[in-house]
Tab-separated table of C-alpha atoms and ligand atoms in Angstrom:
chain	number	residue	atom	x	y	z
A	1	MET	CA	68.763	-9.781	193.513
A	2	GLY	CA	68.024	-10.749	189.898
A	3	THR	CA	65.016	-10.801	187.848
A	4	ASN	CA	62.054	-12.938	188.434
A	5	ASN	CA	63.422	-15.438	185.579
A	6	GLU	CA	66.826	-15.485	186.835
A	7	LEU	CA	65.549	-16.354	190.399
A	8	GLN	CA	63.420	-19.076	188.932
A	9	THR	CA	66.289	-20.784	186.972
A	10	ARG	CA	68.257	-20.597	190.255
A	11	ARG	CA	65.444	-21.977	192.408
A	12	THR	CA	64.866	-24.844	189.933
A	13	ALA	CA	68.435	-25.782	190.260
A	14	ALA	CA	68.826	-25.343	194.059
A	15	ILE	CA	65.569	-26.378	195.783
A	16	PRO	CA	63.666	-29.648	195.868
A	17	LYS	CA	60.458	-29.425	193.819
A	18	GLY	CA	58.196	-30.604	196.753
A	19	VAL	CA	58.868	-27.171	198.176
A	20	ALA	CA	56.269	-25.610	195.539
A	21	SER	CA	55.513	-21.837	195.292
A	22	GLN	CA	52.288	-20.575	193.869
A	23	CYS	CA	53.890	-17.307	192.288
A	24	ALA	CA	56.681	-17.030	189.695
A	25	PHE	CA	57.717	-13.792	190.874
A	26	TYR	CA	60.066	-12.984	194.139
A	27	ALA	CA	59.367	-10.710	196.946
A	28	ALA	CA	61.697	-7.580	197.519
A	29	LYS	CA	59.232	-5.676	199.706
A	30	ALA	CA	55.942	-5.696	201.530
A	31	ARG	CA	54.019	-3.478	203.510
A	32	ASN	CA	50.534	-4.010	205.197
A	33	ALA	CA	48.480	-5.451	202.138
A	34	GLU	CA	50.974	-5.001	199.464
A	35	ILE	CA	53.863	-6.912	198.110
A	36	TRP	CA	56.492	-5.850	195.651
A	37	ASP	CA	58.442	-8.160	193.232
A	38	THR	CA	62.094	-7.921	192.601
A	39	GLU	CA	61.019	-6.244	189.311
A	40	GLY	CA	59.163	-3.430	191.019
A	41	LYS	CA	55.624	-4.671	190.223
A	42	ARG	CA	53.493	-4.304	192.855
A	43	TYR	CA	50.578	-6.816	194.127
A	44	ILE	CA	47.524	-6.907	196.356
A	45	ASP	CA	48.168	-9.542	198.812
A	46	PHE	CA	44.872	-11.440	199.665
A	47	ALA	CA	46.888	-14.640	200.728
A	48	GLY	CA	48.615	-12.862	203.789
A	49	GLY	CA	51.225	-15.997	203.675
A	50	ILE	CA	48.321	-18.285	204.274
A	51	GLY	CA	46.512	-16.617	206.925
A	52	VAL	CA	49.425	-15.178	208.872
A	53	LEU	CA	49.001	-11.357	208.154
A	54	ASN	CA	45.839	-10.405	209.871
A	55	ALA	CA	47.791	-7.332	210.960
A	56	GLY	CA	49.423	-6.927	207.484
A	57	HIS	CA	53.117	-7.419	206.489
A	58	SER	CA	55.585	-5.486	208.823
A	59	HIS	CA	52.962	-3.720	210.944
A	60	PRO	CA	55.266	-0.703	212.235
A	61	ARG	CA	54.104	-1.620	216.055
A	62	VAL	CA	54.929	-5.292	215.366
A	63	THR	CA	58.344	-4.569	213.908
A	64	ALA	CA	59.166	-1.772	216.626
A	65	ALA	CA	58.475	-4.521	219.323
A	66	VAL	CA	60.724	-7.371	217.645
A	67	ALA	CA	63.462	-4.666	216.893
A	68	ALA	CA	63.432	-3.554	220.565
A	69	GLN	CA	63.622	-7.233	222.012
A	70	LEU	CA	66.355	-7.909	219.406
A	71	GLU	CA	68.408	-5.227	221.213
A	72	ARG	CA	67.639	-6.822	224.458
A	73	PHE	CA	68.012	-10.464	223.845
A	74	SER	CA	67.069	-12.876	220.896
A	75	HIS	CA	67.236	-16.250	222.616
A	76	THR	CA	67.735	-17.786	226.004
A	77	CYS	CA	65.686	-21.085	225.517
A	78	TYR	CA	62.730	-20.687	227.776
A	79	HIS	CA	63.970	-24.007	229.726
A	80	VAL	CA	67.464	-22.639	230.589
A	81	VAL	CA	66.736	-19.011	231.539
A	82	PRO	CA	62.960	-18.085	231.281
A	83	HIS	CA	61.415	-14.637	230.298
A	84	GLU	CA	58.608	-12.243	231.416
A	85	LEU	CA	57.384	-12.116	227.650
A	86	TYR	CA	56.429	-15.942	227.861
A	87	ILE	CA	54.554	-15.245	231.028
A	88	ARG	CA	52.672	-11.952	229.810
A	89	ALA	CA	51.683	-13.499	226.592
A	90	ALA	CA	50.338	-16.706	228.236
A	91	GLU	CA	48.299	-14.685	230.700
A	92	ARG	CA	46.712	-12.675	227.889
A	93	ILE	CA	45.788	-15.539	226.006
A	94	ASN	CA	44.349	-17.290	228.778
A	95	ALA	CA	42.189	-14.219	229.511
A	96	LEU	CA	40.855	-14.526	226.186
A	97	MET	CA	40.122	-18.158	225.870
A	98	PRO	CA	36.555	-18.724	225.793
A	99	GLY	CA	34.812	-20.068	228.939
A	100	THR	CA	35.420	-19.944	232.419
A	101	ALA	CA	37.623	-22.728	233.448
A	102	PRO	CA	41.281	-21.483	234.544
A	103	LYS	CA	43.580	-21.745	231.455
A	104	LYS	CA	47.201	-22.318	231.005
A	105	THR	CA	49.111	-21.588	227.979
A	106	ALA	CA	52.639	-23.297	226.197
A	107	PHE	CA	54.368	-21.730	223.157
A	108	PHE	CA	55.639	-23.566	220.095
A	109	SER	CA	56.931	-22.418	216.866
A	110	THR	CA	54.688	-23.648	214.014
A	111	GLY	CA	50.877	-24.775	213.776
A	112	ALA	CA	52.083	-28.385	213.484
A	113	GLU	CA	54.027	-28.369	216.362
A	114	ALA	CA	51.060	-26.949	218.252
A	115	VAL	CA	48.570	-29.464	217.081
A	116	GLU	CA	51.394	-32.412	217.828
A	117	ASN	CA	51.443	-31.139	221.524
A	118	ALA	CA	47.848	-30.548	221.861
A	119	VAL	CA	47.759	-34.314	221.010
A	120	LYS	CA	50.712	-35.000	223.552
A	121	ILE	CA	48.691	-33.338	226.306
A	122	ALA	CA	45.472	-35.176	225.643
A	123	ARG	CA	47.114	-38.324	225.529
A	124	CYS	CA	48.925	-37.646	228.830
A	125	HIS	CA	45.638	-36.288	230.459
A	126	THR	CA	43.807	-39.469	229.566
A	127	GLY	CA	46.089	-42.174	229.625
A	128	ARG	CA	44.468	-43.214	226.222
A	129	PRO	CA	45.710	-43.301	222.422
A	130	GLY	CA	42.942	-42.572	220.251
A	131	ILE	CA	42.344	-39.363	218.098
A	132	ILE	CA	39.140	-38.922	216.009
A	133	ALA	CA	39.841	-36.291	213.482
A	134	PHE	CA	37.716	-34.986	210.407
A	135	SER	CA	37.638	-35.583	206.436
A	136	ASP	CA	39.346	-32.595	204.466
A	137	ALA	CA	40.829	-31.471	207.727
A	138	PHE	CA	44.501	-30.084	207.490
A	139	HIS	CA	46.505	-30.125	210.685
A	140	GLY	CA	50.019	-29.886	209.313
A	141	ARG	CA	53.067	-31.509	207.677
A	142	THR	CA	54.643	-33.679	210.371
A	143	ASN	CA	54.342	-37.186	210.524
A	144	LEU	CA	51.519	-36.909	213.260
A	145	THR	CA	49.616	-34.131	212.085
A	146	LEU	CA	49.565	-35.645	208.169
A	147	GLY	CA	48.071	-38.537	210.052
A	148	LEU	CA	45.447	-36.473	211.394
A	149	THR	CA	45.008	-34.610	208.149
A	150	GLY	CA	42.027	-35.641	206.124
A	151	LYS	CA	43.198	-35.041	202.572
A	152	VAL	CA	45.567	-37.555	200.821
A	153	LYS	CA	46.589	-35.492	197.679
A	154	PRO	CA	49.079	-33.689	197.863
A	155	TYR	CA	50.019	-33.870	201.538
A	156	LYS	CA	50.229	-37.584	202.178
A	157	VAL	CA	51.100	-39.138	198.822
A	158	GLY	CA	54.580	-41.140	199.248
A	159	PHE	CA	54.833	-40.101	203.170
A	160	GLY	CA	53.521	-42.938	204.921
A	161	PRO	CA	53.386	-44.757	207.221
A	162	PHE	CA	51.663	-42.665	209.631
A	163	PRO	CA	50.970	-43.231	213.346
A	164	GLY	CA	48.215	-45.595	214.171
A	165	ASN	CA	45.170	-44.626	216.796
A	166	ILE	CA	43.660	-42.078	214.079
A	167	TYR	CA	40.200	-42.193	212.885
A	168	HIS	CA	38.557	-39.903	210.425
A	169	VAL	CA	34.938	-39.377	210.480
A	170	PRO	CA	33.213	-37.105	207.703
A	171	PHE	CA	33.040	-33.357	208.115
A	172	PRO	CA	29.460	-32.262	207.552
A	173	GLY	CA	28.571	-29.661	204.724
A	174	ALA	CA	25.684	-29.239	201.956
A	175	ALA	CA	28.302	-29.951	199.296
A	176	ARG	CA	29.043	-33.559	200.864
A	177	HIS	CA	25.578	-34.298	201.649
A	178	ILE	CA	26.485	-34.766	205.139
A	179	SER	CA	24.548	-33.486	208.140
A	180	ALA	CA	25.942	-32.515	211.507
A	181	GLY	CA	24.062	-35.650	213.018
A	182	GLU	CA	25.575	-38.050	210.435
A	183	SER	CA	29.095	-36.892	211.579
A	184	LEU	CA	28.239	-37.314	215.158
A	185	ARG	CA	26.522	-40.805	214.196
A	186	ALA	CA	29.662	-41.585	212.598
A	187	ILE	CA	31.586	-41.187	215.616
A	188	ARG	CA	29.361	-43.267	217.684
A	189	ASN	CA	29.386	-45.864	214.973
A	190	LEU	CA	33.344	-45.932	215.462
A	191	PHE	CA	32.981	-46.816	219.105
A	192	LYS	CA	30.883	-49.739	217.956
A	193	THR	CA	33.029	-51.072	214.949
A	194	THR	CA	36.679	-49.754	215.165
A	195	VAL	CA	37.592	-48.226	218.607
A	196	GLU	CA	36.311	-48.560	222.289
A	197	VAL	CA	35.519	-45.219	223.426
A	198	SER	CA	37.474	-45.475	226.620
A	199	GLY	CA	40.624	-45.601	224.341
A	200	VAL	CA	39.792	-42.169	222.822
A	201	ALA	CA	41.912	-39.308	224.113
A	202	ALA	CA	40.531	-36.446	221.967
A	203	VAL	CA	38.372	-35.260	219.131
A	204	ILE	CA	40.176	-32.552	216.952
A	205	ILE	CA	38.460	-30.186	214.671
A	206	GLU	CA	38.881	-26.967	213.034
A	207	PRO	CA	35.900	-25.014	214.010
A	208	VAL	CA	36.130	-23.464	210.523
A	209	GLN	CA	38.184	-25.773	208.220
A	210	GLY	CA	40.971	-23.815	206.354
A	211	GLU	CA	42.711	-25.688	203.560
A	212	GLY	CA	39.606	-28.056	203.450
A	213	GLY	CA	37.462	-25.284	201.949
A	214	PHE	CA	36.563	-22.621	204.683
A	215	ASN	CA	33.685	-24.875	205.865
A	216	VAL	CA	31.975	-23.665	208.899
A	217	ALA	CA	31.128	-26.326	211.261
A	218	PRO	CA	27.398	-26.537	212.220
A	219	ALA	CA	26.591	-25.324	215.801
A	220	GLU	CA	24.768	-28.620	216.349
A	221	LEU	CA	28.209	-30.507	215.519
A	222	ILE	CA	30.183	-28.585	218.208
A	223	ALA	CA	27.603	-28.911	220.704
A	224	GLY	CA	27.342	-32.555	219.829
A	225	LEU	CA	31.105	-33.074	220.089
A	226	ARG	CA	31.053	-31.276	223.465
A	227	ALA	CA	28.347	-33.554	224.998
A	228	LEU	CA	30.017	-36.655	223.390
A	229	CYS	CA	33.402	-35.401	224.953
A	230	ASP	CA	31.915	-34.860	228.304
A	231	GLU	CA	30.092	-38.106	228.524
A	232	ASN	CA	33.301	-40.043	227.588
A	233	GLY	CA	36.080	-38.151	229.178
A	234	ILE	CA	37.397	-37.205	225.725
A	235	VAL	CA	39.410	-34.022	225.297
A	236	LEU	CA	37.757	-31.578	222.598
A	237	ILE	CA	40.695	-29.818	220.669
A	238	HIS	CA	39.759	-27.034	218.448
A	239	ASP	CA	42.448	-26.003	215.735
A	240	GLU	CA	42.380	-22.620	215.385
A	241	VAL	CA	45.803	-22.246	213.501
A	242	GLN	CA	43.825	-20.852	210.418
A	243	CYS	CA	40.531	-19.533	211.816
A	244	GLY	CA	41.765	-17.869	214.930
A	245	PHE	CA	43.104	-14.617	215.878
A	246	GLY	CA	40.404	-12.325	214.472
A	247	ARG	CA	40.108	-13.697	211.020
A	248	THR	CA	36.179	-14.915	211.742
A	249	GLY	CA	35.466	-11.239	213.495
A	250	ARG	CA	36.235	-13.060	216.938
A	251	ILE	CA	39.550	-13.841	218.527
A	252	PHE	CA	38.741	-17.409	218.196
A	253	ALA	CA	36.044	-18.972	216.063
A	254	SER	CA	35.161	-20.974	218.793
A	255	GLU	CA	33.354	-17.889	220.443
A	256	TYR	CA	30.514	-18.140	217.940
A	257	TYR	CA	29.639	-21.661	219.553
A	258	GLY	CA	29.121	-21.076	223.273
A	259	VAL	CA	31.096	-24.053	224.168
A	260	GLU	CA	34.283	-24.210	225.918
A	261	PRO	CA	36.878	-26.392	223.993
A	262	ASP	CA	39.289	-28.079	226.266
A	263	ILE	CA	42.210	-27.055	224.280
A	264	ILE	CA	42.869	-24.459	221.367
A	265	THR	CA	45.909	-24.573	219.153
A	266	MET	CA	46.764	-21.164	217.383
A	267	ALA	CA	49.556	-19.978	215.268
A	268	LYS	CA	49.758	-17.892	211.948
A	269	SER	CA	48.203	-14.475	212.662
A	270	MET	CA	49.104	-14.495	216.335
A	271	GLY	CA	52.763	-13.690	215.536
A	272	GLY	CA	52.249	-10.969	212.890
A	273	GLY	CA	54.560	-12.787	210.447
A	274	PHE	CA	57.002	-14.363	213.059
A	275	PRO	CA	57.044	-17.990	213.641
A	276	VAL	CA	55.075	-18.697	216.848
A	277	SER	CA	52.409	-20.962	217.886
A	278	ALA	CA	50.432	-22.045	221.243
A	279	VAL	CA	48.524	-24.588	222.730
A	280	SER	CA	46.016	-23.097	225.327
A	281	GLY	CA	43.613	-25.054	227.364
A	282	LYS	CA	42.029	-25.834	230.860
A	283	ALA	CA	44.693	-25.672	233.444
A	284	HIS	CA	44.101	-29.315	234.902
A	285	ILE	CA	44.562	-30.857	231.244
A	286	MET	CA	47.339	-28.420	230.338
A	287	ASP	CA	49.292	-29.601	233.603
A	288	ALA	CA	49.112	-33.209	232.873
A	289	PRO	CA	52.806	-33.551	231.212
A	290	SER	CA	55.484	-33.688	233.947
A	291	PRO	CA	58.262	-31.087	233.762
A	292	GLY	CA	60.203	-31.345	230.801
A	293	GLY	CA	57.633	-32.930	228.578
A	294	LEU	CA	56.551	-29.844	226.893
A	295	GLY	CA	58.793	-27.508	225.124
A	296	GLY	CA	61.496	-27.144	222.677
A	297	THR	CA	64.735	-25.202	221.776
A	298	TYR	CA	63.074	-22.316	219.861
A	299	ALA	CA	59.591	-22.639	221.910
A	300	GLY	CA	58.441	-19.483	223.195
A	301	ASN	CA	61.336	-17.494	221.169
A	302	PRO	CA	61.456	-14.021	222.756
A	303	LEU	CA	61.018	-12.407	219.011
A	304	GLY	CA	58.257	-14.469	218.412
A	305	LEU	CA	56.507	-13.548	221.787
A	306	ALA	CA	57.489	-9.795	221.392
A	307	ALA	CA	55.403	-10.100	218.192
A	308	VAL	CA	52.515	-11.696	220.015
A	309	ASN	CA	52.346	-9.323	222.606
A	310	ALA	CA	52.423	-6.349	220.049
A	311	VAL	CA	49.936	-8.170	217.848
A	312	LEU	CA	47.588	-8.455	221.159
A	313	ASP	CA	47.818	-4.635	221.712
A	314	LEU	CA	46.594	-4.008	218.154
A	315	TYR	CA	43.681	-6.291	218.418
A	316	GLU	CA	42.720	-4.363	221.692
A	317	GLU	CA	43.665	-0.924	220.499
A	318	GLU	CA	42.489	-1.028	216.864
A	319	ASP	CA	39.623	-3.503	217.058
A	320	LEU	CA	40.757	-5.785	214.637
A	321	CYS	CA	37.906	-8.232	215.306
A	322	GLY	CA	35.469	-5.314	214.374
A	323	ARG	CA	37.300	-4.451	211.362
A	324	SER	CA	37.215	-8.408	210.321
A	325	LEU	CA	33.395	-8.126	210.430
A	326	ALA	CA	32.906	-4.700	208.709
A	327	LEU	CA	35.453	-5.752	205.907
A	328	GLY	CA	33.872	-9.182	205.635
A	329	GLU	CA	30.264	-7.677	205.351
A	330	ARG	CA	31.669	-5.510	202.552
A	331	CYS	CA	33.427	-8.078	200.839
A	332	ARG	CA	30.416	-10.631	201.035
A	333	THR	CA	27.914	-8.217	199.754
A	334	ARG	CA	30.133	-7.735	196.440
A	335	LEU	CA	30.862	-11.415	196.204
A	336	GLU	CA	26.931	-12.126	196.334
A	337	ASN	CA	26.203	-9.748	194.020
A	338	ALA	CA	28.681	-11.215	191.459
A	339	ALA	CA	27.695	-14.728	192.353
A	340	ALA	CA	24.042	-13.963	191.262
A	341	ALA	CA	25.448	-13.452	187.707
A	342	VAL	CA	27.852	-16.411	187.643
A	343	PRO	CA	25.878	-19.769	187.563
A	344	ARG	CA	29.373	-21.865	188.382
A	345	ILE	CA	29.645	-19.907	191.544
A	346	ARG	CA	27.696	-22.357	194.119
A	347	GLU	CA	28.273	-20.633	197.394
A	348	VAL	CA	29.975	-17.503	198.989
A	349	ARG	CA	30.697	-18.984	202.598
A	350	GLY	CA	32.610	-18.288	205.542
A	351	LEU	CA	32.592	-16.264	208.818
A	352	GLY	CA	33.647	-12.299	209.310
A	353	SER	CA	36.745	-12.108	207.039
A	354	MET	CA	37.275	-15.908	206.293
A	355	LEU	CA	35.559	-16.147	203.199
A	356	ALA	CA	35.586	-18.327	200.141
A	357	ILE	CA	33.806	-18.637	196.751
A	358	GLU	CA	33.125	-22.251	195.625
A	359	PHE	CA	32.925	-23.134	192.009
A	360	MET	CA	30.797	-26.097	190.838
A	361	LYS	CA	30.194	-27.074	186.964
A	362	PRO	CA	26.490	-25.262	186.226
A	363	GLY	CA	23.637	-27.858	186.769
A	364	THR	CA	26.119	-30.571	188.257
A	365	ASP	CA	27.635	-31.582	191.379
A	366	GLU	CA	30.905	-31.534	190.146
A	367	PRO	CA	33.565	-29.238	191.688
A	368	ASP	CA	34.919	-26.775	188.928
A	369	ALA	CA	38.699	-26.541	189.870
A	370	GLU	CA	39.453	-24.963	186.699
A	371	ALA	CA	37.031	-21.892	187.033
A	372	ALA	CA	38.662	-21.270	190.586
A	373	ALA	CA	42.127	-21.402	188.832
A	374	ARG	CA	41.082	-19.105	185.934
A	375	VAL	CA	39.913	-16.465	188.588
A	376	GLN	CA	43.070	-16.851	190.461
A	377	ALA	CA	44.904	-16.505	187.191
A	378	ALA	CA	42.889	-13.547	186.093
A	379	ALA	CA	43.439	-11.564	189.456
A	380	LEU	CA	47.168	-12.117	189.471
A	381	ALA	CA	47.333	-10.734	186.164
A	382	ASP	CA	45.767	-7.659	187.508
A	383	GLY	CA	47.969	-7.726	190.396
A	384	LEU	CA	45.978	-9.525	193.228
A	385	ILE	CA	47.311	-12.592	195.009
A	386	LEU	CA	44.490	-15.175	195.848
A	387	LEU	CA	44.593	-18.636	197.267
A	388	THR	CA	42.330	-21.761	196.246
A	389	CYS	CA	41.141	-24.357	198.884
A	390	GLY	CA	38.980	-27.027	199.458
A	391	PRO	CA	39.254	-31.090	198.598
A	392	ALA	CA	39.041	-30.223	194.862
A	393	TYR	CA	40.831	-26.811	194.987
A	394	ASN	CA	37.652	-25.573	193.604
A	395	ASN	CA	37.272	-22.796	196.066
A	396	VAL	CA	38.740	-19.152	195.950
A	397	ARG	CA	39.633	-18.180	199.649
A	398	LEU	CA	40.305	-14.648	201.040
A	399	LEU	CA	43.113	-14.067	203.674
A	400	TYR	CA	43.541	-10.184	203.374
A	401	PRO	CA	44.972	-8.025	205.957
A	402	LEU	CA	42.366	-6.714	208.299
A	403	THR	CA	44.498	-3.456	208.289
A	404	ILE	CA	44.102	-3.001	204.675
A	405	GLU	CA	43.338	0.445	203.808
A	406	ASP	CA	39.682	1.247	202.629
A	407	ALA	CA	40.745	2.328	199.104
A	408	LEU	CA	43.047	-0.513	198.342
A	409	PHE	CA	40.282	-3.035	199.762
A	410	ASP	CA	38.049	-1.435	197.163
A	411	GLU	CA	40.698	-1.738	194.411
A	412	ALA	CA	41.170	-5.492	195.236
A	413	LEU	CA	37.570	-6.260	195.166
A	414	ASP	CA	37.218	-4.450	191.831
A	415	ILE	CA	39.935	-6.851	190.562
A	416	LEU	CA	38.222	-9.987	192.132
A	417	GLU	CA	34.682	-8.983	191.140
A	418	LYS	CA	36.144	-8.437	187.478
A	419	ALA	CA	37.832	-11.962	187.558
A	420	LEU	CA	34.594	-13.632	189.105
A	421	ARG	CA	32.308	-12.181	186.320
A	422	SER	CA	34.696	-13.283	183.701
A	423	GLN	CA	33.389	-16.837	184.568
A	424	ALA	CA	29.827	-15.652	183.982
B	1	PLP	C1	44.051	-25.501	210.913
B	1	PLP	C2	45.640	-25.707	210.492
B	1	PLP	N1	46.226	-26.417	211.383
B	1	PLP	C3	47.653	-26.840	211.418
B	1	PLP	C4	48.289	-26.128	210.361
B	1	PLP	C5	49.723	-26.220	210.129
B	1	PLP	O1	50.609	-24.940	210.625
B	1	PLP	P1	52.001	-24.986	210.246
B	1	PLP	O2	51.948	-24.872	208.671
B	1	PLP	O3	52.526	-23.768	210.691
B	1	PLP	O4	52.770	-26.005	210.672
B	1	PLP	C6	47.664	-25.328	209.304
B	1	PLP	C7	48.548	-24.596	208.194
B	1	PLP	O5	47.865	-24.305	207.083
B	1	PLP	C8	46.372	-24.930	209.640
B	1	PLP	O6	45.686	-24.342	208.550
């Protein structure tokens, strides 16, 4: 396979630099929360392939389900010859969706594809073009989802023009000095200054922003959006691609809010490492596009759906949501103790096991991206992979497998705490 240095040289010659990698070592093997490089060094994985591995690397039950499906058939294209796996997975997700309205689910391959299709469905249902999104949102890297994304660098730079009829308003938060009421007022203001309300198809929001900094939407905002959408016939889309599938301690973060979104997009951890995504929503909205309007060659691929059904079994039988809450609690206590000794840490925030540590230059309102990068580097030197996030990359975010063994979790928290305390 080659040493890390050899692979780095080949990679530089063969792969465009726009395809960046955080780590300069190359994966050879991974199990649950551990990953080994081609030189045999072991790392604890608190990135989970960016939130994909709530059920860990190569969970034996997911692997077995996919292997068994591979023996049966790997592809028919659902639009040519359908299969029961799709129906079963849709029925199970419909049953898990918040609220009482009947639901329907369509499958795709990536998070961006799910978001694109949610927008298509909302536009088709309402007959309107406009979409309202939030600052610091991340919705994907396709042209439409880049248009929805509320962060220019590095995602949008050089890639325009983006589609029209997309309007951004500020996401609330203490660091931004914006309240939920101000965000809601910004939307109402849009209706006065920029777009007529009858031209708006959907509002899309991450209940907990992922790339944007693990910012938890205030209950007042979600309730206000629900009311505003109800008043004006607008579709409320919750993008749960990153915060879904148990990360926050509920299958969907939306469940914390006691409102029923019209549509939820999901991907990442629903497939246990296999590329599968979904759009689930109120049946009468999901049924707006006519036959043939939704889908794709690989959408609802049998291997991905075998993985989804196995992952759903795990959530039921191993109570991964309960585990998310328990691990999140343990982790938060350790982080808050460390934070008390490190003035650069402004906040430990999140829900369940979706936790981030925010760094600000002491005594200022200035994001401290360097401190977050130093923590990331120190942890990596000790064998722990961490990701950063937030508009200025001044947050360290945690996306560990919920299946992580207790002893390994403690080992990782020791490394993390040491790295955090080094910034005191
Ligand atoms: C909230 C959210 N939506 C959409 C996406 C895009 O998903 P994908 O990278 O699978 O296209 C992401 C990816 O990080 C995300 O976090």
